[in-house]
Each structure stands twice: as structure tokens, then as C-alpha cells.
CSV table of C-alpha atoms and ligand atoms in Angstrom, one decimal:
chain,number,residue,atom,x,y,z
I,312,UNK,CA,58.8,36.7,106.2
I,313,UNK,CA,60.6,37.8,109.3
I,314,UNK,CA,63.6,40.5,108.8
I,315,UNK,CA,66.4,37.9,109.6
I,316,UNK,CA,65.4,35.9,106.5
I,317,UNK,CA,65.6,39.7,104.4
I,318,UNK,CA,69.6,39.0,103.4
I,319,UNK,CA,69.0,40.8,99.9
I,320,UNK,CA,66.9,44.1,99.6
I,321,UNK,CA,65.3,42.5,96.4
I,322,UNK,CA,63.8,40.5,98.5
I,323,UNK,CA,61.1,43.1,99.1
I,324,UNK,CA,59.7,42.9,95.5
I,325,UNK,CA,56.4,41.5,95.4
I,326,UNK,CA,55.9,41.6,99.3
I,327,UNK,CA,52.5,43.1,100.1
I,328,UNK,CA,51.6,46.5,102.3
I,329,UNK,CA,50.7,44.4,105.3
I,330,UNK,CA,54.2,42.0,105.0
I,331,UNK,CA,56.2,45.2,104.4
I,332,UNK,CA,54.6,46.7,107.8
I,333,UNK,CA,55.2,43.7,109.7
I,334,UNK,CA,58.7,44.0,108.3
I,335,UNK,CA,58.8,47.9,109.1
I,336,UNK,CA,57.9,46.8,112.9
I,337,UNK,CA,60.7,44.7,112.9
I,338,UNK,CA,63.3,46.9,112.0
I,339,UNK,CA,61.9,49.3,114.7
I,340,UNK,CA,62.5,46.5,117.5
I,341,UNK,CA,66.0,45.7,116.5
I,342,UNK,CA,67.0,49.5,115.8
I,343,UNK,CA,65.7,50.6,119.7
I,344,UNK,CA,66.9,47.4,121.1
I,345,UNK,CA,70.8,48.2,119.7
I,346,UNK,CA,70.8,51.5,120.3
I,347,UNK,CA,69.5,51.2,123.8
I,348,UNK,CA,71.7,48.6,124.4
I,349,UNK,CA,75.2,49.7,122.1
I,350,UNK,CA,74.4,54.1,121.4
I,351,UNK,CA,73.8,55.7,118.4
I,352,UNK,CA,72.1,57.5,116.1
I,353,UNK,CA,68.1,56.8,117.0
I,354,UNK,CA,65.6,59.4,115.5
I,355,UNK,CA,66.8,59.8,111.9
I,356,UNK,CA,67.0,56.0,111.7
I,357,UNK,CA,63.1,55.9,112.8
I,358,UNK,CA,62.0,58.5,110.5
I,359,UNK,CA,63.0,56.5,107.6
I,360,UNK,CA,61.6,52.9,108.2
I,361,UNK,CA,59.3,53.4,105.2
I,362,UNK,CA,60.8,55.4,103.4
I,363,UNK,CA,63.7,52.9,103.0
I,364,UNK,CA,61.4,49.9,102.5
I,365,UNK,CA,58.7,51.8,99.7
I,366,UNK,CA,62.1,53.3,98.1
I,367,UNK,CA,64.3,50.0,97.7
I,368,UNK,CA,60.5,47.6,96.9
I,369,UNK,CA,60.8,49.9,93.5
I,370,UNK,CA,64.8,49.2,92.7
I,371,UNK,CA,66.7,46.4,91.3
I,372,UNK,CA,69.4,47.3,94.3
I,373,UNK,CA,71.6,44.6,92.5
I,374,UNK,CA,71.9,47.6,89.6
I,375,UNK,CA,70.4,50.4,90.9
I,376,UNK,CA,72.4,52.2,93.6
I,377,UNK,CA,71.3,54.5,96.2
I,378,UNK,CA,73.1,57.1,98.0
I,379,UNK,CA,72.1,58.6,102.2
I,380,UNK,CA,73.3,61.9,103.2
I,381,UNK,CA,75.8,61.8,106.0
I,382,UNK,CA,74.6,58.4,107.0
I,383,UNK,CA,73.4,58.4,110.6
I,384,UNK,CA,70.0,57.4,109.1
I,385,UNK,CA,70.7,54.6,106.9
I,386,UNK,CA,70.5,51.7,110.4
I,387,UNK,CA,67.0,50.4,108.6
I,388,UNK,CA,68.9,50.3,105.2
I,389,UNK,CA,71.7,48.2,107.0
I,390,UNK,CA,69.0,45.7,108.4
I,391,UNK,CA,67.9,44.8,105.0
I,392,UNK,CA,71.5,44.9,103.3
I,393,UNK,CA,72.5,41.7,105.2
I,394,UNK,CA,73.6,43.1,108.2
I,395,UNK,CA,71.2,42.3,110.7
I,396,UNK,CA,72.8,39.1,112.3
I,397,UNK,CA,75.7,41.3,113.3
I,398,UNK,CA,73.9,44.5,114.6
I,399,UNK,CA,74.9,44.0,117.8
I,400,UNK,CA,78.4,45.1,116.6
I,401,UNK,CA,77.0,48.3,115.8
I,402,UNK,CA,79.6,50.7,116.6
I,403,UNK,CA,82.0,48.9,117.8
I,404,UNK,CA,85.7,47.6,117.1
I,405,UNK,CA,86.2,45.7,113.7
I,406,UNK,CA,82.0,46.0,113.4
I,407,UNK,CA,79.5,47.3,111.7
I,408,UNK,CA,80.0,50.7,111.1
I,409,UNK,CA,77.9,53.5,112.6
I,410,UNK,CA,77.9,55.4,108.6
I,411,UNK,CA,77.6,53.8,105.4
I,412,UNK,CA,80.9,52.2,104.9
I,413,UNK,CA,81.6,50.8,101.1
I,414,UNK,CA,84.1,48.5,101.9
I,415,UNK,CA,81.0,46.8,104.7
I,416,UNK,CA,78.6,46.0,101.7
I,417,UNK,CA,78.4,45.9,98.0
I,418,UNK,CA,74.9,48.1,98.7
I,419,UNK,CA,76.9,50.8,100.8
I,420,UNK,CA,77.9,53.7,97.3
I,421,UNK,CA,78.9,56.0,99.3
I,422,UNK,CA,81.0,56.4,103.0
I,423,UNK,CA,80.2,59.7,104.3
I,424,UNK,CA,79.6,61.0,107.7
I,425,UNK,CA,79.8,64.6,106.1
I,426,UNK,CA,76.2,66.3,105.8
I,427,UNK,CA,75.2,67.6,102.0
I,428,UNK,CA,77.3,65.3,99.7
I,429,UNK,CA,74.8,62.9,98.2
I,430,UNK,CA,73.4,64.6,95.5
I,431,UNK,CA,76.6,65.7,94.3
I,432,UNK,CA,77.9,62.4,94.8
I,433,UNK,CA,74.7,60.9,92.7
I,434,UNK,CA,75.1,63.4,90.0
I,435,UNK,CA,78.9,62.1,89.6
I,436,UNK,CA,77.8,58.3,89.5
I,437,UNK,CA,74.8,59.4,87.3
I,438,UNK,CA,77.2,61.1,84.6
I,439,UNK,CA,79.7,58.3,84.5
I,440,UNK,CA,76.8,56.0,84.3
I,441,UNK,CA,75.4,57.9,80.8
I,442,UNK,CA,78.9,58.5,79.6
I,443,UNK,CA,79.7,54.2,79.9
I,444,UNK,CA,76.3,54.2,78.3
I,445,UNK,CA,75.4,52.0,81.5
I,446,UNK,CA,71.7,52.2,82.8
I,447,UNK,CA,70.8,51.8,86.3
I,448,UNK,CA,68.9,54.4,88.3
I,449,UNK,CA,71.0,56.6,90.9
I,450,UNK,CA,68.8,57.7,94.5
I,451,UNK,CA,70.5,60.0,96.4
I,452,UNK,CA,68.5,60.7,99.8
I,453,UNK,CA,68.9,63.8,101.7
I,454,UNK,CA,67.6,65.2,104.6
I,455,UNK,CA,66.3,69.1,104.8
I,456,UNK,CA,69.2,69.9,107.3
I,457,UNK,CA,71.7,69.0,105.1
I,458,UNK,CA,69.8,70.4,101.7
I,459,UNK,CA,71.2,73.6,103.5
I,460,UNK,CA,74.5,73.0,103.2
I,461,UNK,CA,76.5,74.4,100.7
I,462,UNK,CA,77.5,71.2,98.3
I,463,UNK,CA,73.8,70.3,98.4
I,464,UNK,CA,73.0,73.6,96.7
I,465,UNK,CA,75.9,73.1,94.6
I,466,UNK,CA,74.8,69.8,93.3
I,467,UNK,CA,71.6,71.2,92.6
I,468,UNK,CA,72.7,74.1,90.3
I,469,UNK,CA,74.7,71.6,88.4
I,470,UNK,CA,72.2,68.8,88.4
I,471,UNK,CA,69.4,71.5,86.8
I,472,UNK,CA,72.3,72.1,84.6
I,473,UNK,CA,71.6,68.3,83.3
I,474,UNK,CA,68.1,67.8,82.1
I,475,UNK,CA,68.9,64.8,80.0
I,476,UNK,CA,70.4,63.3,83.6
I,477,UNK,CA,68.1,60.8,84.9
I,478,UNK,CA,68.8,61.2,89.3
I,479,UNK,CA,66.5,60.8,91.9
I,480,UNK,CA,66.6,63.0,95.1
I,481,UNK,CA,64.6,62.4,97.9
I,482,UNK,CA,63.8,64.8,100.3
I,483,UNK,CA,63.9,63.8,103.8
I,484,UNK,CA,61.9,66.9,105.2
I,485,UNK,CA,61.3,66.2,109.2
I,486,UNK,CA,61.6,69.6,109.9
I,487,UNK,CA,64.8,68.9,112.1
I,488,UNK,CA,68.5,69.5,111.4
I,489,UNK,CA,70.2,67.8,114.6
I,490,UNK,CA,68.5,70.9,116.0
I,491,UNK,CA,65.1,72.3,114.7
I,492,UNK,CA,66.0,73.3,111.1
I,493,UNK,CA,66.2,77.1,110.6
I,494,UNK,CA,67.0,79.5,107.4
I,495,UNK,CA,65.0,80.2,104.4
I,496,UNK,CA,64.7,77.0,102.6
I,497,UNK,CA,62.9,75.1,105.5
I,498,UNK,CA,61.1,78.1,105.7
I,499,UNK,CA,59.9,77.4,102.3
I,500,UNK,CA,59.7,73.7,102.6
I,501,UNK,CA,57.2,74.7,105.6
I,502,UNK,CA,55.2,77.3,103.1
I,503,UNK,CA,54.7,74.0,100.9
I,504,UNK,CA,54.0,71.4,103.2
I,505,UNK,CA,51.3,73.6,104.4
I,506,UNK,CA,49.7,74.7,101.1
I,507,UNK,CA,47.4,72.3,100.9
I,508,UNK,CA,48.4,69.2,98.2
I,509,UNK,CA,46.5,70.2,94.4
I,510,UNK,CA,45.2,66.6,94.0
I,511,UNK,CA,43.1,67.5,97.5
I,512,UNK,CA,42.0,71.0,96.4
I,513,UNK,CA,40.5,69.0,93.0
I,514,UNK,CA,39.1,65.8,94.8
I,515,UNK,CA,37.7,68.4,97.0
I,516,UNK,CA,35.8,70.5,94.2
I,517,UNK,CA,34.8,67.1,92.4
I,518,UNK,CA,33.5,65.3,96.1
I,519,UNK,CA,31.3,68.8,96.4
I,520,UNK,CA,30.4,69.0,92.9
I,521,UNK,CA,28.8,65.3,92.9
I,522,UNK,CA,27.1,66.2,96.2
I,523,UNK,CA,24.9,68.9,94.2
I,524,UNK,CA,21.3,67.3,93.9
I,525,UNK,CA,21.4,68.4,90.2
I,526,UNK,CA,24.1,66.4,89.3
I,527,UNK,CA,24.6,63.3,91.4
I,528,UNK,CA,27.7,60.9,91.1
I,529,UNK,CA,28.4,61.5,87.4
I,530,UNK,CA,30.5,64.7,87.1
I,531,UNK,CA,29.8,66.7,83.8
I,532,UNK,CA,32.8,67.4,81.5
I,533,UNK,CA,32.6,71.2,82.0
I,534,UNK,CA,33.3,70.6,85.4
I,535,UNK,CA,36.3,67.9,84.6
I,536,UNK,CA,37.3,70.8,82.3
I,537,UNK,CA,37.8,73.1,85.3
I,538,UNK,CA,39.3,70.7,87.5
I,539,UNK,CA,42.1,70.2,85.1
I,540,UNK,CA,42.4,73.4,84.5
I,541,UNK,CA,42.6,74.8,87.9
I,542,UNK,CA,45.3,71.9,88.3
I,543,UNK,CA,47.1,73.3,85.5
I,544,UNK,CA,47.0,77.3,87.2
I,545,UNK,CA,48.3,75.7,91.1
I,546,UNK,CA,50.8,73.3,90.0
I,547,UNK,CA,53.5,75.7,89.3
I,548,UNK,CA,53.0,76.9,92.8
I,549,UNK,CA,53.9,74.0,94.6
I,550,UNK,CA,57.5,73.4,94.7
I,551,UNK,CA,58.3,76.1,92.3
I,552,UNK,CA,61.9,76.9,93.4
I,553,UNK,CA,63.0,73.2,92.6
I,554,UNK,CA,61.1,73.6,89.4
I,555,UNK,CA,62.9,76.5,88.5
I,556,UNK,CA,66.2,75.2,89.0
I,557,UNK,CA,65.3,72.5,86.7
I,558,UNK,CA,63.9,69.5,88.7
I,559,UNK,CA,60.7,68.0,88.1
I,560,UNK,CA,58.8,68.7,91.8
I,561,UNK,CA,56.7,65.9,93.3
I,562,UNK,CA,55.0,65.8,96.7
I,563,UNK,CA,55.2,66.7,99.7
I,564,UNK,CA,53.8,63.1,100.4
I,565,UNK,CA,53.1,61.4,103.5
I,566,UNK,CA,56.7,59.5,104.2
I,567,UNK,CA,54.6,56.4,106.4
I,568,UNK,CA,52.5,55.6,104.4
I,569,UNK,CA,53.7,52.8,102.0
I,570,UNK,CA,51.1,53.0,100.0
I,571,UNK,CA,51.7,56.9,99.0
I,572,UNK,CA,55.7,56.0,98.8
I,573,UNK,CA,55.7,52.9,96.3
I,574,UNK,CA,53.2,55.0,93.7
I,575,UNK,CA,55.1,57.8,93.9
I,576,UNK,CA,58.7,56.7,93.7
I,577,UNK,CA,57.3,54.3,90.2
I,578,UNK,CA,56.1,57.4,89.3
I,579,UNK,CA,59.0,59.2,89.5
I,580,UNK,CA,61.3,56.7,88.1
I,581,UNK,CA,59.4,57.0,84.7
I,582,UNK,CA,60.4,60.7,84.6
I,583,UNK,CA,63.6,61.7,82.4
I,584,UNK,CA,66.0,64.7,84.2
I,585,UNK,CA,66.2,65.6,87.5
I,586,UNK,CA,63.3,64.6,90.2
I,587,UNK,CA,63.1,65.3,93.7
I,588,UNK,CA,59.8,63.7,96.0
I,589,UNK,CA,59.7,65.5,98.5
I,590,UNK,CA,58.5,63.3,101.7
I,591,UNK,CA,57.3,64.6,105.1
I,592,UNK,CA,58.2,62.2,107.5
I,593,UNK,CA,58.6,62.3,111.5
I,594,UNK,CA,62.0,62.3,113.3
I,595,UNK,CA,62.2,59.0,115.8
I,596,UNK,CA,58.4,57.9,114.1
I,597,UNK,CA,57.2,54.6,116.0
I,598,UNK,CA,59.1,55.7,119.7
I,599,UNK,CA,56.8,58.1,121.4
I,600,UNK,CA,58.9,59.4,123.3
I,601,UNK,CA,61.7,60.2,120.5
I,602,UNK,CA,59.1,61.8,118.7
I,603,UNK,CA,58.2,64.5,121.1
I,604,UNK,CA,62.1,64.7,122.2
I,605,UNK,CA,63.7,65.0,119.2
I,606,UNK,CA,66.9,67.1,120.2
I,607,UNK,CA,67.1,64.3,123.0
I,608,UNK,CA,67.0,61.4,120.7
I,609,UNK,CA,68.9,62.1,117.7
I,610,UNK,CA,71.5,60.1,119.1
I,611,UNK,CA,71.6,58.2,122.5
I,612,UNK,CA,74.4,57.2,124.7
I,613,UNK,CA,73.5,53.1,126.1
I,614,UNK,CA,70.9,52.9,128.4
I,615,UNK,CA,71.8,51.9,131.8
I,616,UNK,CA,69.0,49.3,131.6
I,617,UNK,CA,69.4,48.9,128.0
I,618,UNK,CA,65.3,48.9,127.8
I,619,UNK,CA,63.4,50.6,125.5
I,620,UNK,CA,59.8,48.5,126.1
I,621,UNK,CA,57.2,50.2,127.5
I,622,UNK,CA,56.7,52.9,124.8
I,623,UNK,CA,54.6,51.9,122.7
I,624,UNK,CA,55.5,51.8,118.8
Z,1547,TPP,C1,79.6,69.1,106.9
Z,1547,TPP,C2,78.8,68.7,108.1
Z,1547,TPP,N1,78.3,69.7,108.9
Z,1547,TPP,C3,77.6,69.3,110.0
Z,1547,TPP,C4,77.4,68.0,110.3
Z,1547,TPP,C5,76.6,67.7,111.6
Z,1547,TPP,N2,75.4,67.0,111.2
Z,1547,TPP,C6,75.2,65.7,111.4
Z,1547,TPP,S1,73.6,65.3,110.8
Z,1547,TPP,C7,73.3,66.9,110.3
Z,1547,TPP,C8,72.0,67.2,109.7
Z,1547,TPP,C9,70.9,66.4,110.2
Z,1547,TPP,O1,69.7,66.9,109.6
Z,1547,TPP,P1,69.0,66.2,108.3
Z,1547,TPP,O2,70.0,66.2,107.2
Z,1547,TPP,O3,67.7,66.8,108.1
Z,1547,TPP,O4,68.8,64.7,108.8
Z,1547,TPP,P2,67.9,64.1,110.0
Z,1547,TPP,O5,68.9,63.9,111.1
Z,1547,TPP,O6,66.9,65.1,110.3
Z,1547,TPP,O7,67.4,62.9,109.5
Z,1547,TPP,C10,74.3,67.7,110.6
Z,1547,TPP,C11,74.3,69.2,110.4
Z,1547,TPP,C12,78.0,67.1,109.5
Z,1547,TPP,N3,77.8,65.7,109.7
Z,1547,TPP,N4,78.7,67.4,108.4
């Protein structure tokens, strides 16, 4: 499937890894060749090529609605929400806008442009949804720059306030606010995307364990024992603060891989209350050079030549 046949985002279901990448390539092309050609935002947009595509393969996006913080990243999201024939308006009088915009598209919940309202904004559609008795999931996706801002925070005391609440935050975490992030929460999303993941530490043991001549590939169950019960000690220490204020923590997992995305994001669907996945991705991922220029290419005026080819992707 190319992306200009993608009208619907439920068209994603049942596509495999490899179609989805192909499809991920695609929206890389058309997002560098508009914004080269038209400006705009170009590194958040980048970032969240998989993320978008793993996210929306697990929702019913005719029900289930998601929600982007400020909006400058949510270009891939347009290109599957039937807007790529008229891209090239990006920006531009009477087209398509450079935010979400809900009077553009029945898949656009939210018109912001402000950083740190979408979980707030979730938590209100996620409340009216249980007091209509409706059910449809509620995503809201934020980046670690705005998760600083104040209404972010606020959201999150009221939405660890709400344990029968079913919300879904993802966590954007490229380390960047428009500017390298600063403060004491990325701080402490640094401290856990360095602590090494639990599920490693345990393969780990169990990979060494099986290498012992005395036991070979079967593991014995006092060792399974320990493994579980090491899991059970370090657990609490990754992502702790969002467990304390009453989400259920999951990650930091690798936001380009597909793969890693889809698993988790079923995963976290089944769980009641208030989740957050946290997801490490890279700011302009795919455009070499707007990955080691971040600051340069969080947005970008048109360029002269309006080509972008030559760097590889
Ligand atoms: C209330 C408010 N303050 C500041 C801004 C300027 N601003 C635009 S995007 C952004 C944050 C970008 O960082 P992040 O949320 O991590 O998204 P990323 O660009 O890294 O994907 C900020 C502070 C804004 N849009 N709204």
C-alpha cells in the first residue's frame, strides 16, 4: 500500500512490520519535501513517524480518539487522516493547518497550539465519556517539554486522582523542549532512561545462568524464583514518581521500533486507570542532519532550493 491510498487511519490494522515501514518512509519523504518546499515544523514531526503509526495500528480511530500536545508534531498524523493530497497547502491560506484544527478533520479532538493541555484535555473527554457511559479509549500524547508545563502537572494530580479513569498518556521523551529540555523532571526522565530496563537485568541473569556448564538451556525453578523476584524488588524503581501519583508506569521503550510500540501500547490498553508509556524517541529521526541540529530544525523557514535529497533517511 502506498500512503496516498492510506485515506482512513484504520487502514493500518492488519498491515505488517515491513508494510508499516515502507509506509513510515513515505511519510518521511512527503513531510521533508513540504517543509523544504512550504516551512514548518520539521523535527518533532520526524520523531513521531512510528510512534503515530504503532499507536493508531492499535485504535479503532473511528471511536477511539487521540489527543497531541501543542500540535507542531502531529504532520505524520495528518498524512494518514486524509490529508495527504492537499499537503502542499500546508500552512497556507484557506489550507491545511499547521496545528491540529477540529473543524479540518473528524480525527483532529483537539486545536491547540498551546504546549501542556492534552492530558488535561483527555482527562475531560475521558470523564464525560464514563459519565454517558460511552466506551472508547482516550490517548493524549505529550512531549517531555511540555510535561513541564504547569497544566500538564495539573492534569496529572487530577488524573492520579481517577483510578477507575481508563486514559492513555504517552510520553514523547526526545530530550528536547524547542531548546534542550532542562529542570528536574527531564532530569529524572534522564535518571530512568539510563537505569537500565528490568526485563534486560532478568534476561541478562537467565542468558548467564543457562551459560553455566552445570545447567545448560533448561533454567531450574530456583533460579526462575529469583528472577521474579528480583523483578518484583526493581520494578518500583523505574518510573516511581508516575507510580506514585497514581499512573501505572511502562517503559521507557524504544519509540522506532514498531515492534516494541504495537506490544506495548496492546499492553497498555488492557490496563484499567491511568497509564503513561513512556517512549524515547529521536527529534528529526530519519534526516541526519536534523538529528544532530535539532535547535536548527525544529522548525524551518522554505528552502531556497526547496531540496532536501541528499541526506540520507
Ligand atoms: C504555553 C506554551 N508555552 C510555550 C510554547 C512554545 N513551545 C512550542 S513547542 C514547545 C515544547 C516542545 O517540546 P516537546 O513538548 O518536548 O515537543 P517536541 O518539540 O520535543 O516534540 C514549547 C515550549 C507553547 N506552544 N505554549
Amino acid at each position: 500500500m502506498h500512503l496516498s491510498e492510506l485515506t482512513h487511519p484504520n487502514q493500518l490494522h492488519g498491515l505488517s512490520i515491513q508494510q508499516l515501514k515502507q509506509i513510515a518512509l513515505q511519510i518521511r519523504e512527503k513531510h521533508l519535501e513540504t517543509v523544504a518546499t512550504y516551512g514548518g515544523h520539521l523535527g518533532p514531526g520526524l520523531g513521531v513517524v512510528e510512534l503515530t503509526l504503532g499507536l493508531y495500528q492499535t485504535l479503532d480511530l473511528d471511536r477511539d480518539k487521540v489527543i497531541w500536545d501543542v500540535g507542531h508534531q502531529a504532520y505524520p498524523h495528518k498524512l494518514i487522516t486524509g490529508r495527504y493530497n492537499n499537503f502542499s497547502t500546508l500552512r497556507q491560506k484557506s489550507g491545511v493547518a499547521g496545528y491540529l484544527k477540529r473543524c479540518e478533520s473528524q480525527f483532529d479532538h483537539f486545536g491547540a497550539g498551546h504546549a501542556s493541555t492534552s492530558i488535561s484535555a483527555g482527562l475531560g473527554m475521558a470523564l464525560a465519556r464514563d459519565l454517558k457511559g460511552e466506551k472508547f479509549k482516550v490517548v493524549s500524547v505529550i512531549g517531555d517539554g511540555a510535561l513541564t508545563g504547569g497544566m500538564a502537572l495539573e492534569a496529572i494530580n487530577h488524573a492520579g486522582h481517577m483510578p477507575k479513569t481508563n486514559l492513555l498518556v504517552v510520553l514523547n521523551d526526545n530530550e528536547m523542549s524547542i531548546s534542550p529540555n532542562v529542570g528536574a523532571i527531564p532530569r529524572y526522565l534522564n535518571k530512568i532512561r539510563l537505569s537500565p530496563p528490568m526485563q534486560f537485568l532478568t534476561d541478562n541473569l537467565e542468558e548467564q545462568v543457562k551459560n553455566l556448564p552445570f545447567v545448560g538451556g533448561t533454567l531450574p525453578p530456583e533460579i526462575t524464583r529469583i528472577k521474579e523476584g528480583m523483578k518484583r524488588l526493581a520494578v518500583p524503581k523505574v518510573g516511581a514518581v508516575f507510580e506514585e501519583l497514581g499512573f501505572t508506569y511502562m517503559g521507557p521503550i524504544d519509540g522506532h521500533n514498531l515492534e516494541e510500540l504495537i506490544a506495548t501500547f496492546h499492553l497498555a490498553h488492557q490496563h484499567p486507570g491511568p497509564v503513561l508509556v513512556h517512549v524515547a524517541t529521536v527529534k528529526g529521526k530519519g534526516y541526519a542532519i536534523a538529528e544532530q541540529d535539532q535547535v536548527g530544525y525544529h522548525a524551518q523557514s522554505p528552502l531556497q532550493s526547496g531540496n532536501w535529497q541528499g541526506h540520507a533517511l
